[in-house]
Each structure stands twice: as structure tokens, then as C-alpha cells.
PDB file of N, CA and C in Angstrom:
ATOM      1  N   MET A1149      44.051  97.360  96.770  1.00 54.00           N
ATOM      2  CA  MET A1149      45.252  98.319  95.724  1.00 54.00           C
ATOM      3  C   MET A1149      46.915  97.785  96.628  1.00 54.00           C
ATOM      4  N   PRO A1150      47.672  97.412  95.994  1.00 64.00           N
ATOM      5  CA  PRO A1150      49.126  97.197  96.826  1.00 64.00           C
ATOM      6  C   PRO A1150      49.859  98.496  97.071  1.00 64.00           C
ATOM      7  N   GLN A1151      49.540  99.552  96.198  1.00 66.00           N
ATOM      8  CA  GLN A1151      50.276 101.079  96.848  1.00 66.00           C
ATOM      9  C   GLN A1151      49.757 101.313  97.965  1.00 66.00           C
ATOM     10  N   LEU A1152      48.809 101.084  98.436  1.00 69.00           N
ATOM     11  CA  LEU A1152      48.224 101.549  99.540  1.00 69.00           C
ATOM     12  C   LEU A1152      48.385 100.818 100.998  1.00 69.00           C
ATOM     13  N   ASP A1153      49.092  99.632 100.360  1.00 73.00           N
ATOM     14  CA  ASP A1153      49.231  98.521 102.034  1.00 73.00           C
ATOM     15  C   ASP A1153      50.196  98.957 102.409  1.00 73.00           C
ATOM     16  N   THR A1154      50.098  99.149 103.887  1.00 75.00           N
ATOM     17  CA  THR A1154      51.212  99.843 104.837  1.00 75.00           C
ATOM     18  C   THR A1154      52.532  98.625 104.661  1.00 75.00           C
ATOM     19  N   VAL A1155      52.099  97.587 104.838  1.00 75.00           N
ATOM     20  CA  VAL A1155      53.480  96.708 104.749  1.00 75.00           C
ATOM     21  C   VAL A1155      54.333  96.600 103.677  1.00 75.00           C
ATOM     22  N   THR A1156      53.587  96.627 102.541  1.00 77.00           N
ATOM     23  CA  THR A1156      54.279  97.232 101.334  1.00 77.00           C
ATOM     24  C   THR A1156      55.323  98.349 101.223  1.00 77.00           C
ATOM     25  N   PHE A1157      54.164  99.456 101.514  1.00 81.00           N
ATOM     26  CA  PHE A1157      54.647 100.851 101.614  1.00 81.00           C
ATOM     27  C   PHE A1157      55.774 100.949 102.622  1.00 81.00           C
ATOM     28  N   PHE A1158      55.931 100.154 103.521  1.00 85.00           N
ATOM     29  CA  PHE A1158      57.009 100.532 104.261  1.00 85.00           C
ATOM     30  C   PHE A1158      58.092  99.587 103.838  1.00 85.00           C
ATOM     31  N   THR A1159      58.242  98.789 103.527  1.00 86.00           N
ATOM     32  CA  THR A1159      59.631  98.063 102.914  1.00 86.00           C
ATOM     33  C   THR A1159      60.011  98.957 101.444  1.00 86.00           C
ATOM     34  N   GLN A1160      59.009  99.253 100.778  1.00 86.00           N
ATOM     35  CA  GLN A1160      59.926 100.019  99.509  1.00 86.00           C
ATOM     36  C   GLN A1160      60.255 101.343 100.408  1.00 86.00           C
ATOM     37  N   TYR A1161      59.822 101.984 101.376  1.00 88.00           N
ATOM     38  CA  TYR A1161      60.497 103.587 101.628  1.00 88.00           C
ATOM     39  C   TYR A1161      61.862 102.903 102.596  1.00 88.00           C
ATOM     40  N   THR A1162      62.207 102.195 102.663  1.00 91.00           N
ATOM     41  CA  THR A1162      62.792 101.482 103.719  1.00 91.00           C
ATOM     42  C   THR A1162      63.852 101.142 102.480  1.00 91.00           C
ATOM     43  N   TRP A1163      63.723 100.892 101.678  1.00 92.00           N
ATOM     44  CA  TRP A1163      64.979 100.027 100.412  1.00 92.00           C
ATOM     45  C   TRP A1163      64.969 101.846  99.859  1.00 92.00           C
ATOM     46  N   THR A1164      64.190 102.495  99.401  1.00 94.00           N
ATOM     47  CA  THR A1164      64.808 103.644  98.797  1.00 94.00           C
ATOM     48  C   THR A1164      65.051 104.622  99.525  1.00 94.00           C
ATOM     49  N   LEU A1165      64.980 104.314 101.151  1.00 96.00           N
ATOM     50  CA  LEU A1165      65.870 105.549 102.156  1.00 96.00           C
ATOM     51  C   LEU A1165      67.356 104.588 102.004  1.00 96.00           C
ATOM     52  N   ILE A1166      67.505 103.747 102.041  1.00 97.00           N
ATOM     53  CA  ILE A1166      69.022 102.844 101.867  1.00 97.00           C
ATOM     54  C   ILE A1166      69.409 103.342 100.812  1.00 97.00           C
ATOM     55  N   ALA A1167      68.971 103.389  99.211  1.00 97.00           N
ATOM     56  CA  ALA A1167      69.379 103.471  98.213  1.00 97.00           C
ATOM     57  C   ALA A1167      70.014 104.680  98.032  1.00 97.00           C
ATOM     58  N   LEU A1168      69.218 105.702  98.305  1.00 97.00           N
ATOM     59  CA  LEU A1168      69.619 107.532  98.479  1.00 97.00           C
ATOM     60  C   LEU A1168      70.432 107.489  99.502  1.00 97.00           C
ATOM     61  N   PHE A1169      70.328 106.674 100.681  1.00 98.00           N
ATOM     62  CA  PHE A1169      71.854 107.099 101.221  1.00 98.00           C
ATOM     63  C   PHE A1169      73.475 106.821 100.627  1.00 98.00           C
ATOM     64  N   ILE A1170      73.271 105.741 100.246  1.00 97.00           N
ATOM     65  CA  ILE A1170      74.743 105.018  99.617  1.00 97.00           C
ATOM     66  C   ILE A1170      74.863 105.812  98.603  1.00 97.00           C
ATOM     67  N   LEU A1171      73.645 106.287  97.443  1.00 97.00           N
ATOM     68  CA  LEU A1171      73.910 107.226  96.520  1.00 97.00           C
ATOM     69  C   LEU A1171      74.694 108.624  96.724  1.00 97.00           C
ATOM     70  N   PHE A1172      74.176 109.071  98.212  1.00 97.00           N
ATOM     71  CA  PHE A1172      74.754 110.244  98.675  1.00 97.00           C
ATOM     72  C   PHE A1172      75.594 110.691  99.299  1.00 97.00           C
ATOM     73  N   SER A1173      76.227 108.857  99.525  1.00 96.00           N
ATOM     74  CA  SER A1173      77.420 108.523 100.656  1.00 96.00           C
ATOM     75  C   SER A1173      78.968 108.275  99.445  1.00 96.00           C
ATOM     76  N   LEU A1174      78.138 107.968  98.406  1.00 95.00           N
ATOM     77  CA  LEU A1174      79.041 107.858  97.659  1.00 95.00           C
ATOM     78  C   LEU A1174      79.092 109.216  96.647  1.00 95.00           C
ATOM     79  N   LEU A1175      78.367 110.061  96.216  1.00 95.00           N
ATOM     80  CA  LEU A1175      78.512 111.223  95.931  1.00 95.00           C
ATOM     81  C   LEU A1175      79.357 112.221  96.745  1.00 95.00           C
ATOM     82  N   VAL A1176      79.195 112.145  98.021  1.00 95.00           N
ATOM     83  CA  VAL A1176      80.017 112.778  98.702  1.00 95.00           C
ATOM     84  C   VAL A1176      81.466 112.526  99.106  1.00 95.00           C
ATOM     85  N   THR A1177      81.793 111.262  99.120  1.00 95.00           N
ATOM     86  CA  THR A1177      83.191 110.967  99.346  1.00 95.00           C
ATOM     87  C   THR A1177      83.755 110.273  98.257  1.00 95.00           C
ATOM     88  N   LYS A1178      83.491 110.555  96.934  1.00 94.00           N
ATOM     89  CA  LYS A1178      83.832 109.989  96.108  1.00 94.00           C
ATOM     90  C   LYS A1178      84.020 111.005  94.756  1.00 94.00           C
ATOM     91  N   ILE A1179      82.929 111.274  94.199  1.00 93.00           N
ATOM     92  CA  ILE A1179      82.671 112.448  93.144  1.00 93.00           C
ATOM     93  C   ILE A1179      82.984 113.633  93.297  1.00 93.00           C
ATOM     94  N   LEU A1180      82.339 113.851  94.862  1.00 93.00           N
ATOM     95  CA  LEU A1180      82.519 115.783  95.027  1.00 93.00           C
ATOM     96  C   LEU A1180      83.918 116.300  95.092  1.00 93.00           C
ATOM     97  N   PRO A1181      84.967 114.942  95.774  1.00 92.00           N
ATOM     98  CA  PRO A1181      86.435 115.669  95.713  1.00 92.00           C
ATOM     99  C   PRO A1181      87.051 115.541  94.374  1.00 92.00           C
ATOM    100  N   GLN A1182      86.472 114.457  93.619  1.00 92.00           N
ATOM    101  CA  GLN A1182      87.258 114.315  92.463  1.00 92.00           C
ATOM    102  C   GLN A1182      86.918 115.611  91.488  1.00 92.00           C
ATOM    103  N   ILE A1183      85.709 116.021  91.640  1.00 92.00           N
ATOM    104  CA  ILE A1183      85.094 117.188  90.963  1.00 92.00           C
ATOM    105  C   ILE A1183      86.007 118.515  91.185  1.00 92.00           C
ATOM    106  N   GLU A1184      86.180 118.742  92.958  1.00 91.00           N
ATOM    107  CA  GLU A1184      87.136 119.637  93.431  1.00 91.00           C
ATOM    108  C   GLU A1184      88.427 119.974  92.926  1.00 91.00           C
ATOM    109  N   LYS A1185      89.224 118.438  92.868  1.00 89.00           N
ATOM    110  CA  LYS A1185      90.258 118.393  92.391  1.00 89.00           C
ATOM    111  C   LYS A1185      90.755 118.781  91.079  1.00 89.00           C
ATOM    112  N   PHE A1186      89.611 118.340  89.900  1.00 88.00           N
ATOM    113  CA  PHE A1186      89.635 118.969  88.628  1.00 88.00           C
ATOM    114  C   PHE A1186      89.640 120.349  88.619  1.00 88.00           C
ATOM    115  N   LEU A1187      88.359 121.498  89.418  1.00 87.00           N
ATOM    116  CA  LEU A1187      88.340 122.358  89.172  1.00 87.00           C
ATOM    117  C   LEU A1187      89.689 123.027  89.666  1.00 87.00           C
ATOM    118  N   LYS A1188      90.315 123.004  90.847  1.00 84.00           N
ATOM    119  CA  LYS A1188      91.255 123.499  91.523  1.00 84.00           C
ATOM    120  C   LYS A1188      92.148 123.150  90.428  1.00 84.00           C
ATOM    121  N   ILE A1189      92.788 121.879  89.700  1.00 81.00           N
ATOM    122  CA  ILE A1189      93.492 122.184  88.662  1.00 81.00           C
ATOM    123  C   ILE A1189      93.366 123.058  87.588  1.00 81.00           C
ATOM    124  N   ARG A1190      92.151 123.338  87.032  1.00 81.00           N
ATOM    125  CA  ARG A1190      91.790 123.795  85.983  1.00 81.00           C
ATOM    126  C   ARG A1190      92.158 125.442  86.389  1.00 81.00           C
ATOM    127  N   SER A1191      91.724 125.638  87.747  1.00 79.00           N
ATOM    128  CA  SER A1191      91.704 127.339  87.908  1.00 79.00           C
ATOM    129  C   SER A1191      93.339 127.728  88.219  1.00 79.00           C
ATOM    130  N   THR A1192      93.956 127.196  88.230  1.00 73.00           N
ATOM    131  CA  THR A1192      95.471 127.554  88.143  1.00 73.00           C
ATOM    132  C   THR A1192      96.182 127.720  86.973  1.00 73.00           C
ATOM    133  N   PRO A1193      96.345 129.133  87.114  1.00 70.00           N
ATOM    134  CA  PRO A1193      97.007 129.849  85.810  1.00 70.00           C
ATOM    135  C   PRO A1193      98.233 129.282  85.246  1.00 70.00           C
ATOM    136  N   LEU A1194      98.540 128.441  84.654  1.00 61.00           N
ATOM    137  CA  LEU A1194     100.069 128.386  84.028  1.00 61.00           C
ATOM    138  C   LEU A1194     100.198 128.577  82.410  1.00 61.00           C
ATOM    139  N   SER A1195     100.996 129.462  82.241  1.00 57.00           N
ATOM    140  CA  SER A1195     101.552 129.793  80.640  1.00 57.00           C
ATOM    141  C   SER A1195     102.459 128.961  80.306  1.00 57.00           C
ATOM    142  N   SER A1196     102.565 129.021  78.665  1.00 52.00           N
ATOM    143  CA  SER A1196     103.257 128.221  78.182  1.00 52.00           C
ATOM    144  C   SER A1196     104.482 128.042  78.499  1.00 52.00           C
ATOM    145  N   LYS A1197     105.152 129.104  79.055  1.00 53.00           N
ATOM    146  CA  LYS A1197     106.544 128.828  79.418  1.00 53.00           C
ATOM    147  C   LYS A1197     106.689 128.454  80.522  1.00 53.00           C
ATOM    148  N   ILE A1198     105.999 128.455  81.158  1.00 55.00           N
ATOM    149  CA  ILE A1198     105.979 127.611  82.649  1.00 55.00           C
ATOM    150  C   ILE A1198     106.088 126.424  82.235  1.00 55.00           C
ATOM    151  N   LEU A1199     105.067 125.916  81.564  1.00 55.00           N
ATOM    152  CA  LEU A1199     105.011 124.337  81.300  1.00 55.00           C
ATOM    153  C   LEU A1199     106.195 123.716  80.191  1.00 55.00           C
ATOM    154  N   ILE A1200     106.787 124.676  79.038  1.00 58.00           N
ATOM    155  CA  ILE A1200     108.237 124.328  78.914  1.00 58.00           C
ATOM    156  C   ILE A1200     109.194 124.108  79.578  1.00 58.00           C
ATOM    157  N   ASN A1201     109.228 125.029  80.707  1.00 57.00           N
ATOM    158  CA  ASN A1201     110.555 125.071  81.756  1.00 57.00           C
ATOM    159  C   ASN A1201     109.909 124.024  82.711  1.00 57.00           C
ATOM    160  N   THR A1202     109.537 123.148  83.131  1.00 60.00           N
ATOM    161  CA  THR A1202     109.105 122.399  84.321  1.00 60.00           C
ATOM    162  C   THR A1202     110.162 122.062  85.608  1.00 60.00           C
ATOM    163  N   THR A1203     111.171 122.841  85.493  1.00 65.00           N
ATOM    164  CA  THR A1203     112.491 122.396  86.082  1.00 65.00           C
ATOM    165  C   THR A1203     112.254 123.142  87.801  1.00 65.00           C
ATOM    166  N   ASP A1204     111.334 124.031  87.614  1.00 67.00           N
ATOM    167  CA  ASP A1204     111.309 124.568  88.827  1.00 67.00           C
ATOM    168  C   ASP A1204     110.234 123.452  89.969  1.00 67.00           C
ATOM    169  N   PRO A1205     111.512 123.197  91.304  1.00 73.00           N
ATOM    170  CA  PRO A1205     110.703 122.405  92.028  1.00 73.00           C
ATOM    171  C   PRO A1205     109.515 122.830  92.839  1.00 73.00           C
ATOM    172  N   GLN A1206     109.612 123.929  93.392  1.00 74.00           N
ATOM    173  CA  GLN A1206     108.283 124.378  93.646  1.00 74.00           C
ATOM    174  C   GLN A1206     107.034 124.336  93.128  1.00 74.00           C
ATOM    175  N   LEU A1207     106.886 124.644  91.744  1.00 70.00           N
ATOM    176  CA  LEU A1207     106.251 124.470  90.804  1.00 70.00           C
ATOM    177  C   LEU A1207     105.549 122.786  90.985  1.00 70.00           C
ATOM    178  N   ILE A1208     106.412 121.905  90.329  1.00 71.00           N
ATOM    179  CA  ILE A1208     106.149 120.820  90.748  1.00 71.00           C
ATOM    180  C   ILE A1208     105.565 120.010  91.911  1.00 71.00           C
ATOM    181  N   LYS A1209     106.251 120.566  92.575  1.00 74.00           N
ATOM    182  CA  LYS A1209     105.578 120.328  94.480  1.00 74.00           C
ATOM    183  C   LYS A1209     104.212 121.087  94.309  1.00 74.00           C
ATOM    184  N   ASN A1210     103.607 121.875  93.823  1.00 73.00           N
ATOM    185  CA  ASN A1210     102.409 122.665  93.950  1.00 73.00           C
ATOM    186  C   ASN A1210     101.406 121.880  93.030  1.00 73.00           C
ATOM    187  N   LEU A1211     101.935 121.115  92.097  1.00 71.00           N
ATOM    188  CA  LEU A1211     101.147 121.016  90.933  1.00 71.00           C
ATOM    189  C   LEU A1211     100.835 119.078  91.651  1.00 71.00           C
ATOM    190  N   LEU A1212     101.997 118.727  92.730  1.00 71.00           N
ATOM    191  CA  LEU A1212     101.551 117.295  92.956  1.00 71.00           C
ATOM    192  C   LEU A1212     100.946 117.027  94.381  1.00 71.00           C
ATOM    193  N   GLN A1213     100.596 118.274  94.535  1.00 73.00           N
ATOM    194  CA  GLN A1213      99.765 118.854  96.264  1.00 73.00           C
ATOM    195  C   GLN A1213      98.405 118.778  95.759  1.00 73.00           C
ATOM    196  N   LEU A1214      97.931 119.220  94.491  1.00 62.00           N
ATOM    197  CA  LEU A1214      96.400 119.277  94.152  1.00 62.00           C
ATOM    198  C   LEU A1214      96.287 117.775  94.365  1.00 62.00           C
TER     199      LEU A1214
END
């Protein structure tokens, strides 16, 4: 049975670990920071008056800093 062959099992195990490591590093470096940024933006309370008068430099600086 090829599932129990040690040589085949070792190579499958190695490639699985490599693939999972690549997926994990992609998740940590790319996807999670974007989700954090979107959640931070969504959590900032903005009223309609602030959106109409966007000439406040501090507000613009805070929004661009996110």
C-alpha cells in the first residue's frame, strides 16, 4: 500500500509542511494586517458633519495614518 510507504510518506509530509508554512506566512504578513486596518477604519466614529467639512487637517492626518 503506497500510503504506508515511508519514503512516500516523508516527501508528502515535507511538502505539506512547506505549503502550510507558506500559507501561514502569507496570512500573517499580508491578510491579517489588511483586516486590522479595515477594522480600525470601520471603528472610527465619523458623523456626517465631519464628512462634509473635511478641511480639518488633524482629521485628514488621522485618517491617512490608519
